[in-house]
Amino acid sequence: MPESDEDYVQYSEEDLEAHNVGGSKGGRSGASGRGTRSQGGRPGARGSGVKRAGGFEVSRTWEALEEGADGTITGALEGLMEAGKRKRLQKDTTPLQRGIIRHLIVVMDLSEAMMEKDLRPTRHLLTIRYMVEFVREYFEQNPISQLGILGMRDGLAVRVSDMSGNPEEHVAALQVLREQEPKGHPSLQNALDMARAALFHAPSHGTREVLIIFGAIYTVDPGDISDTIKSLVAARITCTLIGLAAEVAICRTLVTRTNPSLNPQAAYSVALDELHYRELLMAATTPPPIAPSQAAAQHAEDDTGGTLLQMAFPSLTLSPPNQPSLCACHGTPTREGYLCPRCSSKACSLPTECRVCGMTLILSTHLARSYHHLFPLKNWVEVSWADVRSQSPHQSMCFGCQTHFPTIPKDKDKNKGKEIERPATSATEKSGSNNATALYQAQHTGAVALLSDNARATNVVKESTAQKGGGTMANGISESGRYMCTSCGTHFCIDCDLFCHDQAHNCPGCLSKGSADEAEAEAEREVAMGDGPSADDLEINRQILELLVGSLGAGQ
């Protein structure tokens, strides 16, 4: 019977001594008890556990954490958190042509391969949990888009939820899958055929996308899948794929032929762990860029005779308590709803398409939120202590949340010409500056914590030796806890940096500066045209204001 890597072999004390021919001086080597693993198991004592079965290297990430000046690892942990936030912000902000009206079909693997427990608790349950988060984030980033969910089970393609713009319908359909156990084999061809049929009636002004979550390393197809790939290319359907087991050749062929504008490495990736899996899935919420050839074919296929799209912006209406009406989308009696301006049919929620006349019904906020993909907010740059002293020494608080920045160090070593950074103890007493101060102390006590390229906290904490502004600055992390907008020169903290890039998609400094400039220009225009107050009137108003202020001060 062949030995297994996990077979347990019982040895006696005599056997251990007889087989210990090359041990250390202290006695037995490689075993500390009566039993040991067979050949191929975990060799060596516990202290030397840097290799596991199969020769895989194991890194002890906790040993790389260093204590700060206060004897804790709070500074290193804060550095890890800030580095993770900054990595999410270091994205390409080049304006590209993207489809803001998306039609996406998500194909989930519901075969027996999803019962594996390499992703805790299982691939199936973890995928459902991540899909619920994906649906909500997808409609948050693409409010005027559509989504549908399919599954692969028992060699067939099953429909989980229809194409719609209501996230609650998809979430309810995903919750039902928790009670169904995955079984059978996956069929990639059947799933692609059903996805192509679901996207057949998608309008030409929107994108047609398929996202596949593939947990198996094989597919059971009834025919030639190459013909299906050709039909997808002819229908201008782009496919992206997330693998949970290993890379499959036919999947690589699928994404390469259907994605002319994406890098094949970005269109097909294999998840390494739970965090990496979530990152790959959430990356699909950003619309993919449209290739010039695809845009030309899209324009040629457009049968509207122009580049404009008709949309309606209905208002919420409420019927009397005893007079509910039927909605056109579900046929259920409701009091609240949105009436189509063209045919006066009722819709439950927005965005949607009118079931009677086909008019696109959205809110103005939906349209405004969709344009941030076309004009992304530029990445903010780190600010060194030298830049703070020379450019903006009076900005002591974050412009967004009014959190106090760490105290600017002023002590210098005149002999060496280098600055001596003193701990910002005064900033730690302020309630709003805990994160920035902890990061400052961590950086200047040798515990600068960085995440690796995949932004996982399990990676080894590294030191950065790049010199900038006379002090040590970690890659992507500001030594002063400040991040500056290159357009308006305003300083922000890391939390406001993350919020503005992920949620607001606008710079508060640029908006406030633009409003002030517009108000000043409007006042100058009114004075020049004679519409506003003259210079004499402004001087009289100023003198009256000074008298009022003086009288109030004397009265107190």
Coordinates of C-alpha atoms in Angstrom, one line a residue:
M1 CA 0.0 0.0 0.0
P2 CA 1.6 3.3 -1.0
E3 CA 2.4 5.8 1.7
S4 CA 0.4 9.0 2.0
D5 CA 1.7 12.4 3.0
E6 CA -0.6 12.4 6.0
D7 CA -0.1 8.8 7.3
Y8 CA 0.7 8.6 11.0
V9 CA 3.4 6.0 11.8
Q10 CA 3.9 4.8 15.4
Y11 CA 7.5 4.4 16.6
S12 CA 8.9 3.0 19.8
E13 CA 11.8 4.5 21.7
E14 CA 14.1 1.7 20.5
D15 CA 13.1 2.3 16.9
L16 CA 13.8 6.0 17.2
E17 CA 17.3 5.5 18.7
A18 CA 18.1 2.8 16.1
H19 CA 17.2 5.1 13.2
N20 CA 18.9 8.2 14.6
V21 CA 22.2 7.7 12.7
G22 CA 22.8 11.3 11.7
G23 CA 21.2 13.2 14.5
S24 CA 22.5 16.1 16.5
K25 CA 24.6 15.9 19.6
G26 CA 21.6 16.4 21.8
G27 CA 19.9 13.1 20.8
R28 CA 17.0 12.6 18.4
S29 CA 16.5 15.0 15.4
G30 CA 13.3 15.6 13.6
A31 CA 11.0 14.0 16.2
S32 CA 10.1 15.1 19.6
G33 CA 7.5 12.5 20.5
R34 CA 6.6 8.9 20.0
G35 CA 5.0 9.4 16.6
T36 CA 6.0 11.2 13.5
R37 CA 4.7 11.8 10.0
S38 CA 5.8 9.6 7.2
Q39 CA 8.1 10.7 4.5
G40 CA 6.7 13.8 2.8
G41 CA 5.1 15.1 6.0
R42 CA 6.1 18.1 8.1
P43 CA 9.8 17.5 8.8
G44 CA 11.9 19.1 11.5
A45 CA 11.2 20.5 14.8
R46 CA 8.6 23.1 15.4
G47 CA 11.1 26.0 15.5
S48 CA 12.3 25.3 12.0
G49 CA 9.0 25.3 10.3
V50 CA 9.8 27.3 7.3
K51 CA 8.8 24.6 4.8
R52 CA 5.7 22.5 4.5
A53 CA 4.8 19.3 2.6
G54 CA 5.5 19.7 -1.0
G55 CA 8.4 22.2 -0.5
F56 CA 6.2 25.3 -0.2
E57 CA 7.9 28.2 1.7
V58 CA 6.0 29.5 4.7
S59 CA 6.7 33.1 5.9
R60 CA 6.2 34.0 9.5
T61 CA 4.7 37.5 8.9
W62 CA 4.2 38.2 12.6
E63 CA 8.0 38.1 13.2
A64 CA 8.4 41.1 10.9
L65 CA 6.3 43.4 13.1
E66 CA 8.4 45.6 15.3
E67 CA 7.4 47.4 18.4
G68 CA 7.2 51.1 18.6
A69 CA 8.6 53.5 21.1
D70 CA 5.6 52.9 23.4
G71 CA 6.2 49.1 23.4
T72 CA 3.2 48.2 21.3
I73 CA 2.7 47.4 17.6
T74 CA -0.1 49.9 17.1
G75 CA 2.0 52.0 14.9
A76 CA 2.9 49.1 12.6
L77 CA -0.8 48.1 12.3
E78 CA -1.8 51.6 11.5
G79 CA 0.9 51.7 8.8
L80 CA -0.5 48.5 7.4
M81 CA -4.0 49.9 7.3
E82 CA -2.9 53.2 5.7
A83 CA -0.7 51.4 3.1
G84 CA -3.7 49.3 2.2
K85 CA -5.9 52.4 1.7
R86 CA -3.3 54.1 -0.4
K87 CA -2.8 51.0 -2.6
R88 CA -6.5 51.1 -3.5
L89 CA -6.1 54.7 -4.6
Q90 CA -3.1 54.2 -6.8
K91 CA -5.1 53.5 -9.9
D92 CA -4.8 54.6 -13.4
T93 CA -6.7 57.9 -13.8
T94 CA -6.2 58.3 -17.5
P95 CA -9.6 59.4 -19.1
L96 CA -10.7 56.5 -21.4
Q97 CA -13.8 55.8 -23.3
R98 CA -16.0 53.5 -21.2
G99 CA -19.5 52.3 -21.4
I100 CA -21.5 53.9 -18.6
I101 CA -24.7 51.9 -19.6
R102 CA -23.6 48.3 -19.0
H103 CA -25.4 45.0 -19.5
L104 CA -23.6 42.4 -17.4
I105 CA -24.3 38.7 -17.0
V106 CA -22.6 37.0 -14.1
V107 CA -22.1 33.2 -14.5
M108 CA -21.6 31.3 -11.2
D109 CA -20.2 27.9 -11.0
L110 CA -22.7 25.7 -9.0
S111 CA -21.0 22.4 -9.7
E112 CA -19.5 20.0 -7.1
A113 CA -16.1 21.7 -7.4
M114 CA -17.5 24.6 -5.4
M115 CA -17.8 22.4 -2.3
E116 CA -14.0 22.5 -1.8
K117 CA -12.9 24.2 1.4
D118 CA -9.7 25.9 0.2
L119 CA -11.7 29.1 0.5
R120 CA -13.4 29.3 3.9
P121 CA -16.0 28.2 4.7
T122 CA -16.5 26.8 1.2
R123 CA -16.1 28.1 -2.3
H124 CA -19.9 28.1 -2.7
L125 CA -20.8 30.0 0.5
L126 CA -17.9 32.5 0.1
T127 CA -19.0 33.2 -3.5
I128 CA -22.6 33.9 -2.5
R129 CA -21.4 36.3 0.2
Y130 CA -19.1 38.1 -2.1
M131 CA -21.7 38.2 -4.9
V132 CA -24.2 40.0 -2.5
E133 CA -21.5 42.7 -1.9
F134 CA -20.7 42.8 -5.6
V135 CA -24.4 43.4 -6.6
R136 CA -24.7 46.3 -4.2
E137 CA -21.4 47.8 -5.2
Y138 CA -22.1 47.3 -8.9
F139 CA -25.3 49.3 -8.8
E140 CA -23.6 51.9 -6.6
Q141 CA -20.9 52.5 -9.2
N142 CA -23.2 51.9 -12.3
P143 CA -26.7 53.1 -11.3
I144 CA -28.1 53.1 -14.9
S145 CA -26.8 49.6 -15.8
Q146 CA -28.4 46.2 -15.9
L147 CA -27.4 42.9 -14.3
G148 CA -28.3 39.2 -14.6
I149 CA -27.1 36.1 -12.9
L150 CA -26.8 32.5 -14.3
G151 CA -25.4 29.3 -12.9
M152 CA -23.8 26.1 -14.1
R153 CA -25.1 22.9 -12.5
D154 CA -25.5 19.3 -13.6
G155 CA -24.1 20.1 -17.1
L156 CA -26.8 22.7 -17.7
A157 CA -27.1 26.4 -17.4
V158 CA -29.7 27.6 -14.9
R159 CA -31.2 31.1 -14.6
V160 CA -30.7 32.6 -11.1
S161 CA -32.1 36.1 -11.8
D162 CA -33.3 37.9 -14.9
M163 CA -31.7 41.0 -16.3
S164 CA -32.9 44.0 -14.3
G165 CA -31.6 47.1 -12.6
N166 CA -33.1 46.4 -9.1
P167 CA -30.3 45.1 -6.8
E168 CA -32.8 43.7 -4.2
E169 CA -34.1 41.2 -6.7
H170 CA -30.6 39.8 -7.3
V171 CA -29.8 39.7 -3.6
A172 CA -33.0 37.8 -2.9
A173 CA -32.2 35.3 -5.6
L174 CA -28.7 34.8 -4.3
Q175 CA -30.0 34.1 -0.8
V176 CA -32.0 31.2 -2.2
L177 CA -28.8 29.6 -3.4
R178 CA -27.5 29.2 0.1
E179 CA -30.0 26.4 0.7
Q180 CA -29.1 24.6 -2.5
E181 CA -26.0 22.4 -2.5
P182 CA -23.7 22.5 -5.6
K183 CA -23.7 19.3 -7.6
G184 CA -22.9 17.9 -11.0
H185 CA -20.4 19.1 -13.6
P186 CA -20.1 22.6 -15.1
S187 CA -20.9 23.3 -18.8
L188 CA -19.2 26.5 -20.0
Q189 CA -20.7 26.2 -23.5
N190 CA -24.3 26.0 -22.3
A191 CA -23.7 29.0 -19.9
L192 CA -22.2 31.1 -22.7
D193 CA -25.1 30.3 -25.1
M194 CA -27.6 31.3 -22.5
A195 CA -25.7 34.5 -21.7
R196 CA -25.5 35.4 -25.4
A197 CA -29.3 34.9 -25.7
A198 CA -29.9 37.1 -22.7
L199 CA -27.7 39.9 -24.2
F200 CA -29.2 39.5 -27.7
H201 CA -31.7 42.3 -27.2
A202 CA -29.4 44.7 -25.3
P203 CA -29.3 48.1 -27.1
S204 CA -26.3 49.0 -29.2
H205 CA -25.4 52.0 -27.1
G206 CA -24.6 49.8 -24.0
T207 CA -21.9 47.3 -23.4
R208 CA -22.5 43.5 -23.4
E209 CA -20.3 41.7 -20.8
V210 CA -20.1 38.3 -19.3
L211 CA -18.3 37.7 -16.0
I212 CA -17.6 34.0 -15.2
I213 CA -16.7 32.6 -11.8
F214 CA -15.1 29.2 -12.6
G215 CA -14.3 26.8 -9.8
A216 CA -13.6 23.7 -11.8
I217 CA -10.7 22.8 -14.1
Y218 CA -12.8 21.1 -16.7
T219 CA -16.0 21.7 -18.7
V220 CA -18.6 19.2 -20.0
D221 CA -20.0 20.6 -23.2
P222 CA -22.5 19.2 -25.7
G223 CA -20.7 20.6 -28.8
D224 CA -17.7 22.5 -30.1
I225 CA -17.1 25.5 -27.7
S226 CA -15.0 27.2 -30.4
D227 CA -18.2 27.9 -32.4
T228 CA -19.7 29.5 -29.3
I229 CA -16.6 31.7 -28.9
K230 CA -17.0 32.8 -32.5
S231 CA -20.6 33.7 -32.0
L232 CA -19.7 35.8 -28.9
V233 CA -17.1 37.7 -30.9
A234 CA -19.6 38.4 -33.7
A235 CA -22.2 39.7 -31.1
R236 CA -19.5 42.0 -29.5
I237 CA -19.8 40.3 -26.1
T238 CA -16.7 40.7 -23.9
C239 CA -15.9 37.9 -21.3
T240 CA -13.8 38.1 -18.2
L241 CA -13.1 35.2 -15.9
I242 CA -12.1 34.6 -12.3
G243 CA -10.7 31.1 -11.6
L244 CA -10.8 29.5 -8.2
A245 CA -8.7 26.4 -8.9
A246 CA -6.1 26.8 -11.7
E247 CA -5.8 28.3 -15.1
V248 CA -7.6 26.5 -17.9
A249 CA -6.5 26.8 -21.5
I250 CA -10.0 27.2 -23.0
C251 CA -10.7 30.0 -20.5
R252 CA -7.6 31.8 -21.6
T253 CA -8.6 31.4 -25.2
L254 CA -12.1 32.7 -24.4
V255 CA -11.0 35.9 -22.7
T256 CA -8.2 36.6 -25.3
R257 CA -10.5 36.4 -28.3
T258 CA -13.4 38.4 -26.7
N259 CA -11.4 41.2 -25.1
P260 CA -9.5 43.2 -27.7
S261 CA -9.1 46.2 -25.3
L262 CA -8.1 44.4 -22.1
N263 CA -4.8 42.9 -21.1
P264 CA -5.3 39.1 -21.0
Q265 CA -3.7 39.0 -17.5
A266 CA -6.4 41.5 -16.3
A267 CA -9.2 39.6 -18.0
Y268 CA -8.4 36.2 -16.5
S269 CA -7.0 35.8 -13.0
V270 CA -6.9 33.0 -10.5
A271 CA -7.7 33.9 -6.9
L272 CA -4.9 33.2 -4.4
D273 CA -7.0 33.6 -1.2
E274 CA -10.2 35.1 0.1
L275 CA -8.9 38.7 0.0
H276 CA -7.5 38.4 -3.5
Y277 CA -10.8 36.8 -4.6
R278 CA -12.8 39.7 -3.3
E279 CA -10.4 42.2 -5.0
L280 CA -10.8 40.5 -8.4
L281 CA -14.6 40.4 -8.1
M282 CA -14.9 44.1 -7.0
A283 CA -12.6 45.1 -9.9
A284 CA -15.4 44.2 -12.2
T285 CA -17.6 47.0 -11.0
T286 CA -15.4 49.4 -13.1
P287 CA -16.5 49.6 -16.7
P288 CA -13.9 48.2 -19.1
P289 CA -12.4 50.6 -21.7
I290 CA -13.8 50.4 -25.2
A291 CA -11.4 49.7 -28.0
P292 CA -11.6 52.1 -31.0
S293 CA -12.5 49.3 -33.4
Q294 CA -15.3 48.2 -31.0
A295 CA -16.6 51.8 -30.8
A296 CA -16.6 52.1 -34.6
A297 CA -18.6 48.9 -34.9
Q298 CA -21.0 50.1 -32.1
H299 CA -21.6 53.3 -34.0
A300 CA -22.2 51.6 -37.3
E301 CA -24.7 49.3 -35.7
D302 CA -26.6 52.1 -34.0
D303 CA -30.0 52.5 -35.8
T304 CA -31.2 55.6 -33.9
G305 CA -29.7 57.9 -36.6
G306 CA -27.6 59.9 -34.0
T307 CA -25.6 59.8 -30.9
L308 CA -28.3 61.0 -28.5
L309 CA -30.3 58.7 -26.2
Q310 CA -33.8 59.5 -25.0
M311 CA -34.2 59.4 -21.2
A312 CA -37.0 60.4 -18.9
F313 CA -36.7 61.7 -15.3
P314 CA -40.0 60.9 -13.6
S315 CA -40.9 62.0 -10.1
L316 CA -42.2 59.8 -7.2
T317 CA -46.0 59.8 -6.9
L318 CA -48.1 58.7 -4.1
S319 CA -51.7 57.6 -4.7
P320 CA -54.5 57.9 -2.1
P321 CA -54.6 55.2 0.7
N322 CA -57.6 53.4 -0.7
Q323 CA -56.7 53.6 -4.4
P324 CA -53.5 51.6 -5.1
S325 CA -52.6 50.9 -8.7
L326 CA -50.8 48.2 -10.6
C327 CA -47.2 48.6 -11.6
A328 CA -46.2 47.7 -15.1
C329 CA -43.0 45.9 -14.1
H330 CA -44.4 43.3 -11.6
G331 CA -48.2 43.7 -11.8
T332 CA -48.6 44.2 -8.1
P333 CA -50.8 46.9 -6.4
T334 CA -48.7 49.7 -4.9
R335 CA -49.2 53.2 -3.8
E336 CA -45.8 54.6 -4.6
G337 CA -44.3 54.6 -8.0
Y338 CA -42.8 56.5 -10.9
L339 CA -45.1 57.5 -13.9
C340 CA -43.6 57.4 -17.3
P341 CA -43.9 60.9 -18.9
R342 CA -44.7 59.4 -22.3
C343 CA -47.3 56.7 -21.6
S344 CA -48.1 57.3 -17.9
S345 CA -47.4 53.7 -17.0
K346 CA -46.2 53.0 -13.5
A347 CA -42.7 51.7 -12.4
C348 CA -41.8 50.5 -8.9
S349 CA -38.2 51.6 -8.8
L350 CA -35.5 53.3 -10.9
P351 CA -33.5 53.0 -13.0
T352 CA -35.5 50.8 -15.4
E353 CA -37.0 50.7 -18.8
C354 CA -40.7 51.4 -19.3
R355 CA -42.5 48.1 -20.1
V356 CA -45.0 49.8 -22.4
C357 CA -43.0 52.3 -24.5
G358 CA -39.4 51.3 -23.8
M359 CA -38.4 54.7 -22.5
T360 CA -35.3 54.7 -20.1
L361 CA -36.5 56.0 -16.7
I362 CA -33.7 57.2 -14.4
L363 CA -33.0 59.9 -11.8
S364 CA -30.7 62.8 -12.5
T365 CA -28.5 61.7 -9.6
H366 CA -28.0 58.3 -11.4
L367 CA -26.8 60.0 -14.5
A368 CA -24.4 62.2 -12.6
R369 CA -22.9 59.3 -10.6
S370 CA -22.2 57.4 -13.8
Y371 CA -19.9 60.0 -15.3
H372 CA -17.1 59.6 -12.7
H373 CA -15.8 56.6 -14.7
L374 CA -15.2 58.9 -17.7
F375 CA -13.5 61.7 -15.7
P376 CA -11.8 60.1 -12.7
L377 CA -10.4 62.1 -9.9
K378 CA -6.6 62.5 -10.1
N379 CA -4.5 60.7 -7.5
W380 CA -3.3 62.9 -4.7
V381 CA 0.4 63.1 -4.0
E382 CA 2.2 62.6 -0.7
V383 CA 3.5 65.7 1.1
S384 CA 6.9 65.7 2.8
W385 CA 7.9 67.7 5.8
A386 CA 10.1 70.0 3.6
D387 CA 7.1 70.7 1.4
V388 CA 4.9 71.5 4.4
R389 CA 7.4 74.0 5.8
S390 CA 8.0 75.7 2.4
Q391 CA 4.6 75.7 0.9
S392 CA 1.8 75.5 3.5
P393 CA 3.0 75.8 7.1
H394 CA -0.3 77.2 8.2
Q395 CA -2.4 74.3 7.1
S396 CA -2.6 72.5 10.4
M397 CA -5.9 70.6 9.8
C398 CA -7.4 68.4 7.1
F399 CA -9.5 70.5 4.7
G400 CA -12.2 67.8 4.7
C401 CA -12.8 66.5 8.2
Q402 CA -10.8 69.2 10.2
T403 CA -8.6 66.6 11.8
H404 CA -5.3 68.0 13.2
F405 CA -2.2 66.9 11.4
P406 CA 0.9 65.9 13.4
T407 CA 3.0 68.8 14.7
I408 CA 5.6 70.0 12.2
P409 CA 9.1 69.1 13.4
K410 CA 11.4 72.2 13.6
D411 CA 14.6 70.9 15.4
K412 CA 17.6 70.6 13.1
D413 CA 21.1 69.2 13.3
K414 CA 23.2 72.1 12.0
N415 CA 26.4 70.0 11.8
K416 CA 24.9 67.4 9.5
G417 CA 22.3 69.6 7.9
K418 CA 19.6 67.0 8.6
E419 CA 16.3 67.4 10.4
I420 CA 15.8 65.6 13.7
E421 CA 12.2 64.4 13.9
R422 CA 10.7 64.7 17.4
P423 CA 7.6 62.6 18.3
A424 CA 4.4 64.4 17.8
T425 CA 3.2 63.9 21.4
S426 CA 0.9 66.9 21.3
A427 CA -1.0 65.6 18.4
T428 CA -1.8 62.3 20.1
E429 CA -3.9 64.2 22.7
K430 CA -6.3 65.3 20.0
S431 CA -9.2 63.0 19.4
G432 CA -9.2 63.3 15.6
S433 CA -5.5 62.6 14.9
N434 CA -4.9 59.1 16.2
N435 CA -4.3 57.5 12.8
A436 CA -1.9 60.1 11.4
T437 CA 0.1 60.3 14.7
A438 CA 0.4 56.6 15.0
L439 CA 1.6 56.4 11.4
Y440 CA 4.1 59.2 12.1
Q441 CA 5.5 57.5 15.2
A442 CA 5.7 54.2 13.3
Q443 CA 7.7 55.6 10.4
H444 CA 10.3 57.3 12.6
T445 CA 10.9 54.4 14.9
G446 CA 11.7 51.9 12.2
A447 CA 8.4 50.2 12.0
V448 CA 7.1 51.4 8.7
A449 CA 4.6 48.8 7.5
L450 CA 3.9 48.3 3.9
L451 CA 1.6 45.9 2.1
S452 CA 2.8 43.9 -0.9
D453 CA 1.5 44.2 -4.4
N454 CA -1.7 42.2 -3.7
A455 CA -2.5 44.3 -0.6
R456 CA -2.9 41.4 1.7
A457 CA -2.1 41.9 5.4
T458 CA -0.5 38.5 5.6
N459 CA 2.5 39.7 3.7
V460 CA 5.8 40.6 5.3
V461 CA 6.1 44.1 6.6
K462 CA 8.9 45.9 4.8
E463 CA 11.0 49.0 5.3
S464 CA 11.4 51.7 2.8
T465 CA 14.7 53.5 2.4
A466 CA 13.7 56.1 -0.1
Q467 CA 14.8 59.6 0.9
K468 CA 12.6 62.6 0.3
G469 CA 12.6 65.9 2.0
G470 CA 15.2 64.9 4.5
G471 CA 13.2 62.1 6.1
T472 CA 12.3 58.5 5.4
M473 CA 9.2 58.2 3.4
A474 CA 7.5 54.9 2.7
N475 CA 6.4 54.1 -0.8
G476 CA 2.8 55.5 -1.2
I477 CA 2.6 56.7 2.4
S478 CA 3.1 60.3 3.4
E479 CA 5.5 60.9 6.3
S480 CA 3.5 64.0 7.4
G481 CA 0.1 62.2 7.1
R482 CA -0.9 64.7 4.4
Y483 CA -2.0 64.2 0.8
M484 CA -2.3 67.1 -1.6
C485 CA -4.5 67.7 -4.5
T486 CA -2.3 68.8 -7.4
S487 CA -5.1 71.0 -8.8
C488 CA -5.9 73.2 -5.8
G489 CA -3.0 72.5 -3.5
T490 CA -5.2 71.6 -0.5
H491 CA -4.1 69.0 2.1
F492 CA -6.2 66.1 3.2
C493 CA -5.8 63.1 5.6
I494 CA -5.8 59.5 4.4
D495 CA -9.5 58.9 5.3
C496 CA -10.7 61.9 3.3
D497 CA -8.4 60.8 0.4
L498 CA -10.1 57.4 0.4
F499 CA -13.6 58.8 0.7
C500 CA -13.1 61.4 -2.1
H501 CA -11.8 58.8 -4.5
D502 CA -14.2 56.0 -3.7
Q503 CA -17.4 57.8 -2.8
A504 CA -17.5 61.5 -3.7
H505 CA -15.3 61.3 -6.8
N506 CA -14.7 65.1 -6.4
C507 CA -12.2 67.2 -4.6
P508 CA -13.7 69.5 -1.9
G509 CA -10.9 72.0 -2.3
C510 CA -11.4 72.3 -6.0
L511 CA -15.2 72.7 -5.6
S512 CA -14.9 75.4 -3.0
K513 CA -12.2 77.2 -4.9
G514 CA -14.3 77.0 -8.1
S515 CA -17.4 78.4 -6.3
A516 CA -15.4 81.3 -4.8
D517 CA -13.8 82.1 -8.2
E518 CA -17.2 82.0 -9.9
A519 CA -18.8 84.3 -7.3
E520 CA -15.9 86.8 -7.6
A521 CA -16.1 86.7 -11.4
E522 CA -19.9 87.2 -11.2
A523 CA -19.5 90.2 -8.9
E524 CA -16.9 91.7 -11.2
R525 CA -19.2 91.2 -14.2
E526 CA -22.1 92.8 -12.5
V527 CA -20.0 95.8 -11.5
A528 CA -18.7 96.1 -15.1
M529 CA -22.2 95.9 -16.6
G530 CA -23.7 98.3 -14.0
D531 CA -26.0 95.6 -12.6
G532 CA -24.4 95.4 -9.2
P533 CA -23.4 97.9 -6.6
S534 CA -20.8 100.5 -7.6
A535 CA -17.5 101.1 -5.9
D536 CA -18.9 104.0 -3.9
D537 CA -21.7 101.9 -2.6
L538 CA -19.3 99.1 -1.6
E539 CA -17.2 101.7 0.4
I540 CA -20.3 103.1 2.1
N541 CA -21.4 99.6 3.1
R542 CA -17.9 98.8 4.5
Q543 CA -17.9 101.9 6.7
I544 CA -21.4 101.1 8.0
L545 CA -20.3 97.6 8.8
E546 CA -17.3 99.0 10.8
L547 CA -19.5 101.3 12.7
L548 CA -21.9 98.5 13.6
V549 CA -19.0 96.3 14.8
G550 CA -17.6 99.1 16.9
S551 CA -20.9 99.9 18.5
L552 CA -21.4 96.2 19.4
G553 CA -18.0 96.0 20.9
A554 CA -18.6 99.2 23.0
G555 CA -21.9 97.8 24.2
Q556 CA -20.3 94.7 25.5

